[in-house]
Amino acid sequence: MRNVSDALTPEVWQPLLTSGSYGRKCVIYHPVTGSTNTDCAALGTSGAEDGALVIAEKQTAGRGRMDRSWFSPAGCGIWSSVLIRRDLPLTAAPQLSFCAALAWTDTLESLCGIRAGLKWPNDVILEGRKICGILCTCTAAEDRLAYAVLGSGFNVLRGAYPPELREKAIALEETVSPPPRAELLAEYLRQLESRVDCLEKDGFTALRPVLERRCVNLGKPVRISGGQQLSGLATGLDDTGALLVQKEDGSTEAVLCGDVSVRGVMGYV
Ligand code: BTN
């Protein structure tokens, strides 16, 4: 392995970028910030280009899905937000989250040789616990996407999550000796751009089979909460990426968003 410092300052990881443009253009690095998603949304409002990146060593007001907070201590994870400004319909917003989640699973496979899964809609799962969460917020221009902020929190060191989440969360160092965060970030940016290129060019149908292969929900009993409430068997994804759940009465419902518990994953028995 190359001798790479573990700081996330752009001078450290930019030389590791092998292809693509993400991470080469507008990059804002903060030792400490409130939330990289908030900072990145401000870049969106001010007209910054596709691929603009905000990265922080530590967040003091990190945000998660469903209005939760996201623990983001200094140096323990990769807390980043990428601005997406592409020609996409508004319905592509959840699909961008899939792109980020797949980019992280591909990064783990290529740099660490380990296979992570996805818990629909967008948690990255390693050994049954969550290693990364994605938060995507969108701004619309009629029925098109004006821009989206694609934030991800990836746990590298044990201190990345609070002790009370030990049953549900995991950090990379609990499985392998982690590569420097700089290498992980550079690879993630490359993988993300290639997934977003594919989504813009070919639409969701191109991503769907890859996603289905990674999805830990499929074929398992699931319980949906937060918004729609239902339980049943997750049977697949529809053309938009909604989760298809077969209920006890035999009918199938397409779930667009929500919190999903999957038996056997993240402490759900
Ligand atoms: C989830 O609830 O699983 C989503 C967590 C997303 C956390 C990341 S950390 C970087 C970015 N900035 C934030 O405030 N949130 C996202």
PDB file of C-alpha atoms and ligand atoms in Angstrom:
ATOM      1  CA  MET A   1       0.000   0.000   0.000  1.00  0.00           C
ATOM      2  CA  ARG A   2       1.162   3.545  -0.724  1.00  0.00           C
ATOM      3  CA  ASN A   3       2.263   5.667   2.179  1.00  0.00           C
ATOM      4  CA  VAL A   4      -0.695   8.043   2.440  1.00  0.00           C
ATOM      5  CA  SER A   5      -1.359  10.372   5.358  1.00  0.00           C
ATOM      6  CA  ASP A   6      -4.729   9.848   7.012  1.00  0.00           C
ATOM      7  CA  ALA A   7      -5.799  13.488   6.789  1.00  0.00           C
ATOM      8  CA  LEU A   8      -8.632  14.385   4.420  1.00  0.00           C
ATOM      9  CA  THR A   9      -7.126  17.632   3.175  1.00  0.00           C
ATOM     10  CA  PRO A  10      -7.421  17.753  -0.637  1.00  0.00           C
ATOM     11  CA  GLU A  11      -3.597  17.799  -1.105  1.00  0.00           C
ATOM     12  CA  VAL A  12      -3.523  14.309   0.404  1.00  0.00           C
ATOM     13  CA  TRP A  13      -6.243  12.582  -1.612  1.00  0.00           C
ATOM     14  CA  GLN A  14      -6.461  14.543  -4.884  1.00  0.00           C
ATOM     15  CA  PRO A  15      -3.261  12.938  -6.249  1.00  0.00           C
ATOM     16  CA  LEU A  16      -4.962   9.555  -5.738  1.00  0.00           C
ATOM     17  CA  LEU A  17      -7.812  10.351  -8.150  1.00  0.00           C
ATOM     18  CA  THR A  18      -7.309   8.077 -11.129  1.00  0.00           C
ATOM     19  CA  SER A  19     -10.181   9.124 -13.383  1.00  0.00           C
ATOM     20  CA  GLY A  20     -13.296  11.254 -13.495  1.00  0.00           C
ATOM     21  CA  SER A  21     -13.814  14.834 -12.447  1.00  0.00           C
ATOM     22  CA  TYR A  22     -15.424  14.561  -8.997  1.00  0.00           C
ATOM     23  CA  GLY A  23     -13.033  15.853  -6.350  1.00  0.00           C
ATOM     24  CA  ARG A  24     -10.999  17.865  -8.866  1.00  0.00           C
ATOM     25  CA  LYS A  25     -13.307  20.872  -9.134  1.00  0.00           C
ATOM     26  CA  CYS A  26     -14.896  22.773  -6.278  1.00  0.00           C
ATOM     27  CA  VAL A  27     -13.710  21.174  -3.020  1.00  0.00           C
ATOM     28  CA  ILE A  28     -14.354  22.611   0.434  1.00  0.00           C
ATOM     29  CA  TYR A  29     -12.526  21.028   3.355  1.00  0.00           C
ATOM     30  CA  HIS A  30     -13.494  21.830   6.959  1.00  0.00           C
ATOM     31  CA  PRO A  31     -11.691  20.588  10.055  1.00  0.00           C
ATOM     32  CA  VAL A  32     -15.046  21.197  11.792  1.00  0.00           C
ATOM     33  CA  THR A  33     -18.442  22.169  10.420  1.00  0.00           C
ATOM     34  CA  GLY A  34     -22.104  21.847  11.395  1.00  0.00           C
ATOM     35  CA  SER A  35     -23.257  19.603   8.543  1.00  0.00           C
ATOM     36  CA  THR A  36     -21.579  19.045   5.185  1.00  0.00           C
ATOM     37  CA  ASN A  37     -25.068  18.623   3.675  1.00  0.00           C
ATOM     38  CA  THR A  38     -26.014  22.136   4.789  1.00  0.00           C
ATOM     39  CA  ASP A  39     -22.750  23.541   3.395  1.00  0.00           C
ATOM     40  CA  CYS A  40     -23.213  21.675   0.131  1.00  0.00           C
ATOM     41  CA  ALA A  41     -26.821  22.893  -0.234  1.00  0.00           C
ATOM     42  CA  ALA A  42     -25.457  26.454  -0.012  1.00  0.00           C
ATOM     43  CA  LEU A  43     -23.076  25.602  -2.877  1.00  0.00           C
ATOM     44  CA  GLY A  44     -26.091  24.349  -4.834  1.00  0.00           C
ATOM     45  CA  THR A  45     -27.955  27.608  -4.271  1.00  0.00           C
ATOM     46  CA  SER A  46     -24.942  29.606  -5.402  1.00  0.00           C
ATOM     47  CA  GLY A  47     -24.784  27.682  -8.695  1.00  0.00           C
ATOM     48  CA  ALA A  48     -21.778  25.399  -8.030  1.00  0.00           C
ATOM     49  CA  GLU A  49     -21.147  22.718 -10.639  1.00  0.00           C
ATOM     50  CA  ASP A  50     -21.882  19.006 -10.634  1.00  0.00           C
ATOM     51  CA  GLY A  51     -19.405  17.138  -8.418  1.00  0.00           C
ATOM     52  CA  ALA A  52     -18.686  19.977  -5.990  1.00  0.00           C
ATOM     53  CA  LEU A  53     -17.620  18.378  -2.701  1.00  0.00           C
ATOM     54  CA  VAL A  54     -17.762  19.338   0.973  1.00  0.00           C
ATOM     55  CA  ILE A  55     -15.745  17.195   3.361  1.00  0.00           C
ATOM     56  CA  ALA A  56     -15.243  17.544   7.109  1.00  0.00           C
ATOM     57  CA  GLU A  57     -13.113  15.848   9.750  1.00  0.00           C
ATOM     58  CA  LYS A  58     -15.884  16.460  12.269  1.00  0.00           C
ATOM     59  CA  GLN A  59     -19.527  17.605  12.181  1.00  0.00           C
ATOM     60  CA  THR A  60     -21.231  19.216  15.143  1.00  0.00           C
ATOM     61  CA  ALA A  61     -24.753  18.964  13.706  1.00  0.00           C
ATOM     62  CA  GLY A  62     -24.564  15.966  11.373  1.00  0.00           C
ATOM     63  CA  ARG A  63     -27.998  14.959  10.085  1.00  0.00           C
ATOM     64  CA  GLY A  64     -29.420  11.537   9.304  1.00  0.00           C
ATOM     65  CA  ARG A  65     -32.618  10.332   7.661  1.00  0.00           C
ATOM     66  CA  MET A  66     -35.961  10.775   9.418  1.00  0.00           C
ATOM     67  CA  ASP A  67     -34.706  13.898  11.219  1.00  0.00           C
ATOM     68  CA  ARG A  68     -32.197  11.927  13.247  1.00  0.00           C
ATOM     69  CA  SER A  69     -28.806  13.268  14.176  1.00  0.00           C
ATOM     70  CA  TRP A  70     -25.612  11.677  12.845  1.00  0.00           C
ATOM     71  CA  PHE A  71     -22.670  11.195  15.215  1.00  0.00           C
ATOM     72  CA  SER A  72     -19.578  12.510  13.387  1.00  0.00           C
ATOM     73  CA  PRO A  73     -16.469  12.660  15.600  1.00  0.00           C
ATOM     74  CA  ALA A  74     -13.136  13.969  14.298  1.00  0.00           C
ATOM     75  CA  GLY A  75     -11.053  11.671  12.151  1.00  0.00           C
ATOM     76  CA  CYS A  76     -13.166   8.520  12.683  1.00  0.00           C
ATOM     77  CA  GLY A  77     -15.135   8.474   9.457  1.00  0.00           C
ATOM     78  CA  ILE A  78     -15.658  10.076   6.072  1.00  0.00           C
ATOM     79  CA  TRP A  79     -18.332  12.752   6.397  1.00  0.00           C
ATOM     80  CA  SER A  80     -18.901  14.106   2.896  1.00  0.00           C
ATOM     81  CA  SER A  81     -21.506  15.682   0.617  1.00  0.00           C
ATOM     82  CA  VAL A  82     -21.418  15.824  -3.177  1.00  0.00           C
ATOM     83  CA  LEU A  83     -23.476  18.211  -5.270  1.00  0.00           C
ATOM     84  CA  ILE A  84     -25.275  16.514  -8.148  1.00  0.00           C
ATOM     85  CA  ARG A  85     -26.408  18.739 -11.008  1.00  0.00           C
ATOM     86  CA  ARG A  86     -27.502  16.448 -13.832  1.00  0.00           C
ATOM     87  CA  ASP A  87     -30.251  16.241 -16.375  1.00  0.00           C
ATOM     88  CA  LEU A  88     -32.522  13.924 -14.385  1.00  0.00           C
ATOM     89  CA  PRO A  89     -36.228  13.737 -13.567  1.00  0.00           C
ATOM     90  CA  LEU A  90     -37.224  14.450  -9.982  1.00  0.00           C
ATOM     91  CA  THR A  91     -38.113  10.777  -9.608  1.00  0.00           C
ATOM     92  CA  ALA A  92     -34.382   9.987  -9.830  1.00  0.00           C
ATOM     93  CA  ALA A  93     -33.757  11.414  -6.345  1.00  0.00           C
ATOM     94  CA  PRO A  94     -33.942   8.069  -4.493  1.00  0.00           C
ATOM     95  CA  GLN A  95     -31.918   6.495  -7.280  1.00  0.00           C
ATOM     96  CA  LEU A  96     -29.065   8.904  -6.564  1.00  0.00           C
ATOM     97  CA  SER A  97     -28.971   7.508  -3.026  1.00  0.00           C
ATOM     98  CA  PHE A  98     -28.606   4.045  -4.539  1.00  0.00           C
ATOM     99  CA  CYS A  99     -25.683   5.336  -6.621  1.00  0.00           C
ATOM    100  CA  ALA A 100     -23.916   6.520  -3.453  1.00  0.00           C
ATOM    101  CA  ALA A 101     -24.597   3.282  -1.591  1.00  0.00           C
ATOM    102  CA  LEU A 102     -23.333   1.208  -4.524  1.00  0.00           C
ATOM    103  CA  ALA A 103     -20.271   3.442  -4.822  1.00  0.00           C
ATOM    104  CA  TRP A 104     -19.402   2.600  -1.204  1.00  0.00           C
ATOM    105  CA  THR A 105     -19.935  -1.160  -1.657  1.00  0.00           C
ATOM    106  CA  ASP A 106     -17.760  -1.069  -4.783  1.00  0.00           C
ATOM    107  CA  THR A 107     -15.098   0.893  -2.897  1.00  0.00           C
ATOM    108  CA  LEU A 108     -15.048  -1.736  -0.147  1.00  0.00           C
ATOM    109  CA  GLU A 109     -14.738  -4.482  -2.697  1.00  0.00           C
ATOM    110  CA  SER A 110     -11.975  -2.879  -4.731  1.00  0.00           C
ATOM    111  CA  LEU A 111      -9.824  -1.560  -1.855  1.00  0.00           C
ATOM    112  CA  CYS A 112     -10.483  -4.080   0.917  1.00  0.00           C
ATOM    113  CA  GLY A 113     -11.720  -7.155  -0.950  1.00  0.00           C
ATOM    114  CA  ILE A 114     -14.826  -7.355   1.209  1.00  0.00           C
ATOM    115  CA  ARG A 115     -18.427  -7.697   0.115  1.00  0.00           C
ATOM    116  CA  ALA A 116     -20.924  -5.364   1.748  1.00  0.00           C
ATOM    117  CA  GLY A 117     -24.669  -5.346   1.131  1.00  0.00           C
ATOM    118  CA  LEU A 118     -27.345  -2.681   0.834  1.00  0.00           C
ATOM    119  CA  LYS A 119     -30.346  -2.456   3.091  1.00  0.00           C
ATOM    120  CA  TRP A 120     -33.022  -0.706   1.058  1.00  0.00           C
ATOM    121  CA  PRO A 121     -33.331   2.203   0.718  1.00  0.00           C
ATOM    122  CA  ASN A 122     -29.726   3.193   1.315  1.00  0.00           C
ATOM    123  CA  ASP A 123     -27.823   1.743   4.243  1.00  0.00           C
ATOM    124  CA  VAL A 124     -24.552  -0.015   3.526  1.00  0.00           C
ATOM    125  CA  ILE A 125     -24.371  -3.187   5.621  1.00  0.00           C
ATOM    126  CA  LEU A 126     -21.301  -5.123   6.696  1.00  0.00           C
ATOM    127  CA  GLU A 127     -21.599  -8.281   8.780  1.00  0.00           C
ATOM    128  CA  GLY A 128     -25.253  -7.463   9.529  1.00  0.00           C
ATOM    129  CA  ARG A 129     -24.463  -3.957  10.848  1.00  0.00           C
ATOM    130  CA  LYS A 130     -24.560  -0.503   9.271  1.00  0.00           C
ATOM    131  CA  ILE A 131     -21.233   0.916   8.112  1.00  0.00           C
ATOM    132  CA  CYS A 132     -22.558   3.838   6.081  1.00  0.00           C
ATOM    133  CA  GLY A 133     -25.708   5.948   5.829  1.00  0.00           C
ATOM    134  CA  ILE A 134     -26.777   8.177   2.951  1.00  0.00           C
ATOM    135  CA  LEU A 135     -28.852  11.354   3.096  1.00  0.00           C
ATOM    136  CA  CYS A 136     -30.002  12.832  -0.218  1.00  0.00           C
ATOM    137  CA  THR A 137     -31.881  16.122  -0.392  1.00  0.00           C
ATOM    138  CA  CYS A 138     -33.199  17.547  -3.639  1.00  0.00           C
ATOM    139  CA  THR A 139     -34.244  20.866  -5.107  1.00  0.00           C
ATOM    140  CA  ALA A 140     -36.701  20.752  -7.991  1.00  0.00           C
ATOM    141  CA  ALA A 141     -37.150  22.840 -11.117  1.00  0.00           C
ATOM    142  CA  GLU A 142     -40.686  21.778 -12.052  1.00  0.00           C
ATOM    143  CA  ASP A 143     -40.484  18.023 -12.627  1.00  0.00           C
ATOM    144  CA  ARG A 144     -36.707  18.016 -13.152  1.00  0.00           C
ATOM    145  CA  LEU A 145     -33.931  17.940 -10.633  1.00  0.00           C
ATOM    146  CA  ALA A 146     -32.308  21.363 -10.169  1.00  0.00           C
ATOM    147  CA  TYR A 147     -29.668  19.826  -7.912  1.00  0.00           C
ATOM    148  CA  ALA A 148     -29.288  17.232  -5.210  1.00  0.00           C
ATOM    149  CA  VAL A 149     -27.008  16.994  -2.206  1.00  0.00           C
ATOM    150  CA  LEU A 150     -25.732  13.491  -1.710  1.00  0.00           C
ATOM    151  CA  GLY A 151     -24.338  13.159   1.799  1.00  0.00           C
ATOM    152  CA  SER A 152     -22.746  10.031   3.171  1.00  0.00           C
ATOM    153  CA  GLY A 153     -21.357   9.094   6.550  1.00  0.00           C
ATOM    154  CA  PHE A 154     -18.924   6.171   6.369  1.00  0.00           C
ATOM    155  CA  ASN A 155     -17.564   4.675   9.621  1.00  0.00           C
ATOM    156  CA  VAL A 156     -13.844   3.913   9.474  1.00  0.00           C
ATOM    157  CA  LEU A 157     -12.663   3.735  13.095  1.00  0.00           C
ATOM    158  CA  ARG A 158     -14.475   2.278  16.132  1.00  0.00           C
ATOM    159  CA  GLY A 159     -15.140   5.727  17.626  1.00  0.00           C
ATOM    160  CA  ALA A 160     -17.263   6.661  14.582  1.00  0.00           C
ATOM    161  CA  TYR A 161     -20.522   5.598  16.240  1.00  0.00           C
ATOM    162  CA  PRO A 162     -21.732   5.900  19.849  1.00  0.00           C
ATOM    163  CA  PRO A 163     -21.367   2.836  22.128  1.00  0.00           C
ATOM    164  CA  GLU A 164     -25.144   2.366  22.418  1.00  0.00           C
ATOM    165  CA  LEU A 165     -25.284   1.569  18.676  1.00  0.00           C
ATOM    166  CA  ARG A 166     -22.776  -1.285  18.962  1.00  0.00           C
ATOM    167  CA  GLU A 167     -25.376  -3.893  17.958  1.00  0.00           C
ATOM    168  CA  LYS A 168     -26.475  -1.966  14.894  1.00  0.00           C
ATOM    169  CA  ALA A 169     -23.389  -0.108  13.670  1.00  0.00           C
ATOM    170  CA  ILE A 170     -19.932  -1.178  12.566  1.00  0.00           C
ATOM    171  CA  ALA A 171     -16.703   0.538  11.559  1.00  0.00           C
ATOM    172  CA  LEU A 172     -14.368  -0.740   8.866  1.00  0.00           C
ATOM    173  CA  GLU A 173     -11.537  -1.414  11.348  1.00  0.00           C
ATOM    174  CA  GLU A 174     -13.702  -4.037  13.055  1.00  0.00           C
ATOM    175  CA  THR A 175     -13.412  -6.154   9.910  1.00  0.00           C
ATOM    176  CA  VAL A 176     -10.109  -5.259   8.224  1.00  0.00           C
ATOM    177  CA  SER A 177      -7.132  -3.016   8.780  1.00  0.00           C
ATOM    178  CA  PRO A 178      -8.549   0.032   6.975  1.00  0.00           C
ATOM    179  CA  PRO A 179      -6.743   1.764   4.131  1.00  0.00           C
ATOM    180  CA  PRO A 180      -6.135   5.503   4.709  1.00  0.00           C
ATOM    181  CA  ARG A 181      -9.362   7.493   4.553  1.00  0.00           C
ATOM    182  CA  ALA A 182      -7.824   9.455   1.669  1.00  0.00           C
ATOM    183  CA  GLU A 183      -7.724   6.287  -0.465  1.00  0.00           C
ATOM    184  CA  LEU A 184     -11.289   5.391   0.461  1.00  0.00           C
ATOM    185  CA  LEU A 185     -12.530   8.869  -0.404  1.00  0.00           C
ATOM    186  CA  ALA A 186     -10.720   9.011  -3.762  1.00  0.00           C
ATOM    187  CA  GLU A 187     -12.108   5.616  -4.779  1.00  0.00           C
ATOM    188  CA  TYR A 188     -15.628   6.509  -3.597  1.00  0.00           C
ATOM    189  CA  LEU A 189     -15.640   9.699  -5.714  1.00  0.00           C
ATOM    190  CA  ARG A 190     -14.543   7.762  -8.792  1.00  0.00           C
ATOM    191  CA  GLN A 191     -17.163   5.062  -8.269  1.00  0.00           C
ATOM    192  CA  LEU A 192     -19.908   7.587  -7.515  1.00  0.00           C
ATOM    193  CA  GLU A 193     -19.301   9.585 -10.669  1.00  0.00           C
ATOM    194  CA  SER A 194     -19.389   6.464 -12.793  1.00  0.00           C
ATOM    195  CA  ARG A 195     -22.702   5.333 -11.225  1.00  0.00           C
ATOM    196  CA  VAL A 196     -24.256   8.791 -11.695  1.00  0.00           C
ATOM    197  CA  ASP A 197     -23.042   8.872 -15.332  1.00  0.00           C
ATOM    198  CA  CYS A 198     -24.738   5.525 -15.861  1.00  0.00           C
ATOM    199  CA  LEU A 199     -27.993   6.687 -14.239  1.00  0.00           C
ATOM    200  CA  GLU A 200     -28.095   9.835 -16.387  1.00  0.00           C
ATOM    201  CA  LYS A 201     -27.294   7.974 -19.591  1.00  0.00           C
ATOM    202  CA  ASP A 202     -29.213   4.705 -19.231  1.00  0.00           C
ATOM    203  CA  GLY A 203     -31.739   5.352 -16.472  1.00  0.00           C
ATOM    204  CA  PHE A 204     -32.548   3.232 -13.445  1.00  0.00           C
ATOM    205  CA  THR A 205     -33.056  -0.015 -15.375  1.00  0.00           C
ATOM    206  CA  ALA A 206     -29.279  -0.288 -15.783  1.00  0.00           C
ATOM    207  CA  LEU A 207     -28.708   0.015 -12.019  1.00  0.00           C
ATOM    208  CA  ARG A 208     -31.538  -2.219 -10.926  1.00  0.00           C
ATOM    209  CA  PRO A 209     -29.916  -5.671 -11.409  1.00  0.00           C
ATOM    210  CA  VAL A 210     -26.729  -4.554  -9.622  1.00  0.00           C
ATOM    211  CA  LEU A 211     -28.784  -3.159  -6.785  1.00  0.00           C
ATOM    212  CA  GLU A 212     -30.893  -6.304  -6.516  1.00  0.00           C
ATOM    213  CA  ARG A 213     -27.743  -8.434  -6.245  1.00  0.00           C
ATOM    214  CA  ARG A 214     -26.501  -6.303  -3.337  1.00  0.00           C
ATOM    215  CA  CYS A 215     -29.804  -5.886  -1.548  1.00  0.00           C
ATOM    216  CA  VAL A 216     -29.975  -7.750   1.784  1.00  0.00           C
ATOM    217  CA  ASN A 217     -33.746  -7.216   2.028  1.00  0.00           C
ATOM    218  CA  LEU A 218     -34.826  -9.352  -0.880  1.00  0.00           C
ATOM    219  CA  GLY A 219     -36.470 -12.660  -0.089  1.00  0.00           C
ATOM    220  CA  LYS A 220     -36.603 -11.718   3.614  1.00  0.00           C
ATOM    221  CA  PRO A 221     -39.449 -10.760   5.956  1.00  0.00           C
ATOM    222  CA  VAL A 222     -39.424  -6.966   6.424  1.00  0.00           C
ATOM    223  CA  ARG A 223     -41.195  -4.454   8.628  1.00  0.00           C
ATOM    224  CA  ILE A 224     -41.693  -0.920   7.295  1.00  0.00           C
ATOM    225  CA  SER A 225     -42.161   2.035   9.632  1.00  0.00           C
ATOM    226  CA  GLY A 226     -41.894   5.835   9.396  1.00  0.00           C
ATOM    227  CA  GLY A 227     -44.499   6.844   6.792  1.00  0.00           C
ATOM    228  CA  GLN A 228     -46.140   3.696   5.405  1.00  0.00           C
ATOM    229  CA  GLN A 229     -46.512   0.962   8.070  1.00  0.00           C
ATOM    230  CA  LEU A 230     -46.603  -2.604   6.866  1.00  0.00           C
ATOM    231  CA  SER A 231     -44.890  -5.949   7.030  1.00  0.00           C
ATOM    232  CA  GLY A 232     -44.445  -8.772   4.577  1.00  0.00           C
ATOM    233  CA  LEU A 233     -41.910 -10.414   2.323  1.00  0.00           C
ATOM    234  CA  ALA A 234     -39.600  -8.180   0.237  1.00  0.00           C
ATOM    235  CA  THR A 235     -39.778  -9.642  -3.258  1.00  0.00           C
ATOM    236  CA  GLY A 236     -37.961  -7.136  -5.481  1.00  0.00           C
ATOM    237  CA  LEU A 237     -37.640  -3.564  -6.711  1.00  0.00           C
ATOM    238  CA  ASP A 238     -39.925  -1.900  -9.251  1.00  0.00           C
ATOM    239  CA  ASP A 239     -38.853   0.295 -12.194  1.00  0.00           C
ATOM    240  CA  THR A 240     -38.375   3.330  -9.984  1.00  0.00           C
ATOM    241  CA  GLY A 241     -36.498   1.556  -7.185  1.00  0.00           C
ATOM    242  CA  ALA A 242     -39.478   1.211  -4.821  1.00  0.00           C
ATOM    243  CA  LEU A 243     -39.371  -1.919  -2.638  1.00  0.00           C
ATOM    244  CA  LEU A 244     -42.041  -4.495  -3.504  1.00  0.00           C
ATOM    245  CA  VAL A 245     -43.502  -6.054  -0.375  1.00  0.00           C
ATOM    246  CA  GLN A 246     -45.848  -9.013  -0.521  1.00  0.00           C
ATOM    247  CA  LYS A 247     -48.314  -8.831   2.354  1.00  0.00           C
ATOM    248  CA  GLU A 248     -49.943 -11.710   4.211  1.00  0.00           C
ATOM    249  CA  ASP A 249     -53.134 -11.337   2.153  1.00  0.00           C
ATOM    250  CA  GLY A 250     -51.059 -12.056  -0.988  1.00  0.00           C
ATOM    251  CA  SER A 251     -51.226  -8.525  -2.419  1.00  0.00           C
ATOM    252  CA  THR A 252     -48.046  -6.594  -3.206  1.00  0.00           C
ATOM    253  CA  GLU A 253     -47.358  -2.996  -2.253  1.00  0.00           C
ATOM    254  CA  ALA A 254     -44.613  -0.744  -3.637  1.00  0.00           C
ATOM    255  CA  VAL A 255     -42.922   1.116  -0.780  1.00  0.00           C
ATOM    256  CA  LEU A 256     -41.339   4.408  -1.805  1.00  0.00           C
ATOM    257  CA  CYS A 257     -39.624   5.407   1.411  1.00  0.00           C
ATOM    258  CA  GLY A 258     -39.481   4.490   5.059  1.00  0.00           C
ATOM    259  CA  ASP A 259     -37.431   2.727   7.685  1.00  0.00           C
ATOM    260  CA  VAL A 260     -37.043  -0.950   6.961  1.00  0.00           C
ATOM    261  CA  SER A 261     -36.192  -3.663   9.454  1.00  0.00           C
ATOM    262  CA  VAL A 262     -34.920  -6.842   7.859  1.00  0.00           C
ATOM    263  CA  ARG A 263     -34.896 -10.046   9.871  1.00  0.00           C
ATOM    264  CA  GLY A 264     -31.287 -10.938  10.668  1.00  0.00           C
ATOM    265  CA  VAL A 265     -29.881  -7.472   9.930  1.00  0.00           C
ATOM    266  CA  MET A 266     -28.975  -4.772  12.463  1.00  0.00           C
ATOM    267  CA  GLY A 267     -30.318  -6.637  15.476  1.00  0.00           C
ATOM    268  CA  TYR A 268     -33.836  -7.426  14.147  1.00  0.00           C
ATOM    269  CA  VAL A 269     -34.734 -10.980  15.165  1.00  0.00           C
TER     270      VAL A 269
HETATM  271  C1  BTN B   1     -28.712   8.010   7.712  1.00  0.00           C
HETATM  272  O1  BTN B   1     -29.554   8.377   8.524  1.00  0.00           O
HETATM  273  O2  BTN B   1     -28.410   6.827   7.597  1.00  0.00           O
HETATM  274  C2  BTN B   1     -28.016   9.024   6.837  1.00  0.00           C
HETATM  275  C3  BTN B   1     -26.786   9.576   7.478  1.00  0.00           C
HETATM  276  C4  BTN B   1     -26.046  10.593   6.616  1.00  0.00           C
HETATM  277  C5  BTN B   1     -24.890  11.226   7.334  1.00  0.00           C
HETATM  278  C6  BTN B   1     -24.041  12.075   6.432  1.00  0.00           C
HETATM  279  S1  BTN B   1     -22.526  12.557   7.190  1.00  0.00           S
HETATM  280  C7  BTN B   1     -22.212  13.673   5.893  1.00  0.00           C
HETATM  281  C8  BTN B   1     -23.525  14.309   5.530  1.00  0.00           C
HETATM  282  N1  BTN B   1     -23.793  15.483   6.350  1.00  0.00           N
HETATM  283  C9  BTN B   1     -24.832  15.301   7.151  1.00  0.00           C
HETATM  284  O3  BTN B   1     -25.259  16.136   7.976  1.00  0.00           O
HETATM  285  N2  BTN B   1     -25.370  14.095   6.951  1.00  0.00           N
HETATM  286  C10 BTN B   1     -24.665  13.364   5.926  1.00  0.00           C
END
